[in-house]
């Protein structure tokens, strides 16, 4: 099937590569000329596992890139809209990119097409897309608008697309339903999973196909993200209670998550959610509810807990170090989560900015997001390291802010020797406190009691901070353990 995808960002590019992988002829359109040039040269503009391999496999074969919509739409059965829907200042979704694409598609139609909303959009957007297209000269019988929300997660986006839990098809008639069913048939029939050259992945059962009205599909996406964000804020709030009473959040999560009605996924305490989706989708969903006359205050509280979590973490760093001005901190992680170079709304950047305002000197390392972070962070007070150990070198403490896999398997001996003081403040609970304490660290994490170094390592005078040269005990305040 011939498919056009408008918007070649994190979603459009992954969807295009995966649809080509399923056997379709895909043309990816973007109005960012530089991005399209890079893609045509074989450069992959984002960090995403398996994506370089898929692009190399299908580029110039079943997958093409262009800035020109007309050519891409020619003879296409479906056009997916995958452009951004950022927040406006009022918190609503800015639908101007979707509107612009709808207008352009209307003026370029060359026969019946299904216009598929892949972007995350407020409920009833499909009505607006239809209206805009009609106003711009598209004959009513020449198109249908459907909603096919995307549930991929950055970092595992390709596997999420090819091995989904469910595929939601929001369609208001049989004709558009048939086109979407055919597009996903290799997954829903299981044909793709029998291929030897498939992207490897685990399949317990075939993806569920959920056919709904377009408006229900639009709501499913907003409600899914709002629910997941709620789960994150909920467990962070429980972690705060654990800290207050000396309970262990990891044990609590195990106990809660074993209930099949709740499940273990997304019960991970940390410094809060971020990224290009949860914060904006939560605000947009609230705005939608407000417009419908419902005050969705629960979601306000979810955002509040999330913001508060950043401040809690900075308080924790203070608790471990007493004063912050002039302190040298190693930072591991800038991306909003592990596995991606995306720093949009990254809580790690939020923490770094707060610490810079406190007068800290930061040396940060991220396996993929350094360049994107450098472009948005202040220039003063921060430098970028080439490895976790380089970030830790001579630092007063090391902070873990992103859950990159490689941060969970550091050489602890090497790390402790690199640090001026063996203090780790872990915003992602990547380590077991007993292990860290056994390895000689003072270890603070989320929702668990702090672990004190079993054998505080003597600091070698040559690499110690000039402030307390030769000091053998970390400068932890008396009240630090209780925060
Ligand atoms: N990133 C995710 O993890 C994720 C997951 C699910 C859904 N979504 C949703 O998908 C949508 C896209 O997100 P993203 O992260 O891929 O955004 P993105 O910013 O990475 O990509 C959007 C792309 O659209 C292009 N674009 C904008 N206007 C255009 C136009 N008129 N014609 C052609 N191209 C145009 C931009 O140049 C950009 O390359 C959003 O609505 C988002 O909420 C994102």
Coordinates of N, CA and C and ligand atoms in Angstrom, one line a residue, residues 6-12 29-32 35 82-85 97 100-101 104 118-121 150-154 221 225 276-277 280-281 336 342 344, ligand 1:
X6 N 3.3 12.8 7.0 CA 3.7 14.2 7.1 C 4.2 14.5 8.5
X7 N 5.4 14.9 8.5 CA 6.1 15.1 9.9 C 7.1 14.0 10.0
X8 N 8.4 14.3 10.0 CA 9.4 13.2 10.1 C 10.2 13.4 11.4
X9 N 9.4 13.5 12.5 CA 10.1 13.6 13.8 C 10.1 12.3 14.5
X10 N 10.1 12.3 15.8 CA 10.2 11.0 16.6 C 9.1 10.1 16.2
X11 N 7.9 10.5 16.0 CA 6.8 9.6 15.6 C 6.8 9.3 14.1
X12 N 6.8 10.4 13.3 CA 6.7 10.2 11.9 C 7.7 9.4 11.3
X29 N 7.3 13.1 4.6 CA 7.4 14.5 4.2 C 7.7 15.4 5.4
X30 N 8.5 16.4 5.2 CA 8.8 17.3 6.3 C 9.1 18.7 5.6
X31 N 8.7 19.8 6.3 CA 9.0 21.1 5.8 C 10.4 21.6 6.3
X32 N 11.1 20.8 7.1 CA 12.4 21.1 7.5 C 13.4 20.6 6.5
X35 N 16.5 18.7 7.7 CA 16.2 17.3 8.1 C 16.0 16.3 7.0
X82 N 1.7 13.5 11.3 CA 2.5 13.2 12.5 C 3.3 14.5 12.9
X83 N 2.7 15.6 12.7 CA 3.4 16.9 13.1 C 3.2 17.2 14.6
X84 N 3.9 18.1 15.1 CA 3.9 18.4 16.5 C 2.6 19.1 16.9
X85 N 2.2 18.9 18.2 CA 1.0 19.6 18.8 C 1.4 20.1 20.1
X97 N -0.2 23.4 13.4 CA 0.6 22.6 12.4 C -0.4 21.6 11.8
X100 N -2.4 23.4 9.2 CA -1.7 23.7 8.0 C -1.6 22.5 7.1
X101 N -1.3 21.3 7.7 CA -1.2 20.1 6.9 C -2.5 19.8 6.3
X104 N -3.1 21.9 3.3 CA -2.2 21.5 2.2 C -2.7 20.2 1.5
X118 N -2.1 10.9 13.5 CA -1.1 10.1 14.2 C -0.7 11.0 15.4
X119 N -0.7 12.3 15.2 CA -0.3 13.2 16.2 C -1.3 13.1 17.4
X120 N -0.9 13.5 18.6 CA -1.8 13.4 19.7 C -2.6 14.7 19.7
X121 N -4.0 14.5 19.6 CA -4.8 15.7 19.4 C -6.0 15.7 20.3
X150 N -0.8 7.0 18.5 CA 0.5 6.3 18.6 C 0.9 6.2 20.1
X151 N 1.3 5.0 20.5 CA 1.6 4.7 21.9 C 3.1 4.4 22.0
X152 N 3.9 4.6 21.0 CA 5.3 4.3 21.2 C 6.0 5.1 22.2
X153 N 7.0 4.5 22.8 CA 7.8 5.3 23.8 C 9.2 5.5 23.2
X154 N 9.7 6.7 23.4 CA 11.0 7.0 22.9 C 12.0 6.1 23.6
X221 N -6.1 8.3 23.6 CA -4.7 8.7 23.7 C -4.5 9.7 24.9
X225 N -2.3 8.8 28.4 CA -1.1 9.5 28.9 C -1.4 10.1 30.2
X276 N 8.2 15.0 25.6 CA 7.4 15.9 24.8 C 5.9 15.6 24.9
X277 N 5.6 14.5 25.7 CA 4.2 14.1 25.7 C 3.4 14.3 27.0
X280 N 2.7 18.0 28.2 CA 1.8 18.8 27.3 C 0.4 18.1 27.2
X281 N 0.4 16.8 27.1 CA -0.9 16.1 26.9 C -1.8 16.2 28.1
X336 N 15.3 13.1 28.9 CA 14.1 12.9 29.8 C 13.9 11.5 30.2
X342 N 16.2 12.9 23.4 CA 15.2 13.9 23.5 C 15.3 14.6 24.9
X344 N 13.3 17.4 25.6 CA 12.1 18.2 25.8 C 11.5 18.0 27.1
Ligands
LIG1 N1 7.5 11.7 20.8 C1 6.8 10.7 21.3 O1 7.2 9.9 22.1 C2 5.3 10.7 20.9 C3 4.6 9.5 21.2 C4 3.3 9.4 20.8 C5 2.7 10.5 20.2 N2 3.4 11.6 19.9 C6 2.7 12.8 19.3 O2 3.1 12.8 17.9 C7 3.2 14.1 17.4 C8 4.6 14.4 16.9 O3 5.5 14.2 17.9 P1 7.1 14.2 17.6 O4 7.7 13.9 18.9 O5 7.3 13.2 16.5 O6 7.3 15.7 17.1 P2 8.6 16.2 16.4 O7 8.7 17.7 16.8 O8 9.8 15.4 16.7 O9 8.3 16.1 14.9 C9 7.3 16.9 14.2 C10 7.8 17.1 12.8 O10 6.8 17.7 12.0 C11 7.4 18.6 11.1 N3 6.4 19.5 10.6 C12 5.7 20.5 11.2 N4 4.9 21.2 10.4 C13 5.0 20.6 9.2 C14 4.3 20.7 8.0 N5 3.4 21.7 7.8 N6 4.6 19.9 6.9 C15 5.6 19.0 7.1 N7 6.2 18.7 8.3 C16 5.9 19.5 9.3 C17 8.5 19.2 11.9 O11 9.5 19.8 11.1 C18 9.0 18.0 12.7 O12 10.1 17.4 12.0 C19 2.8 15.0 18.6 O13 1.4 15.3 18.5 C20 3.1 14.1 19.8 O14 2.3 14.5 20.9 C21 4.7 11.7 20.3

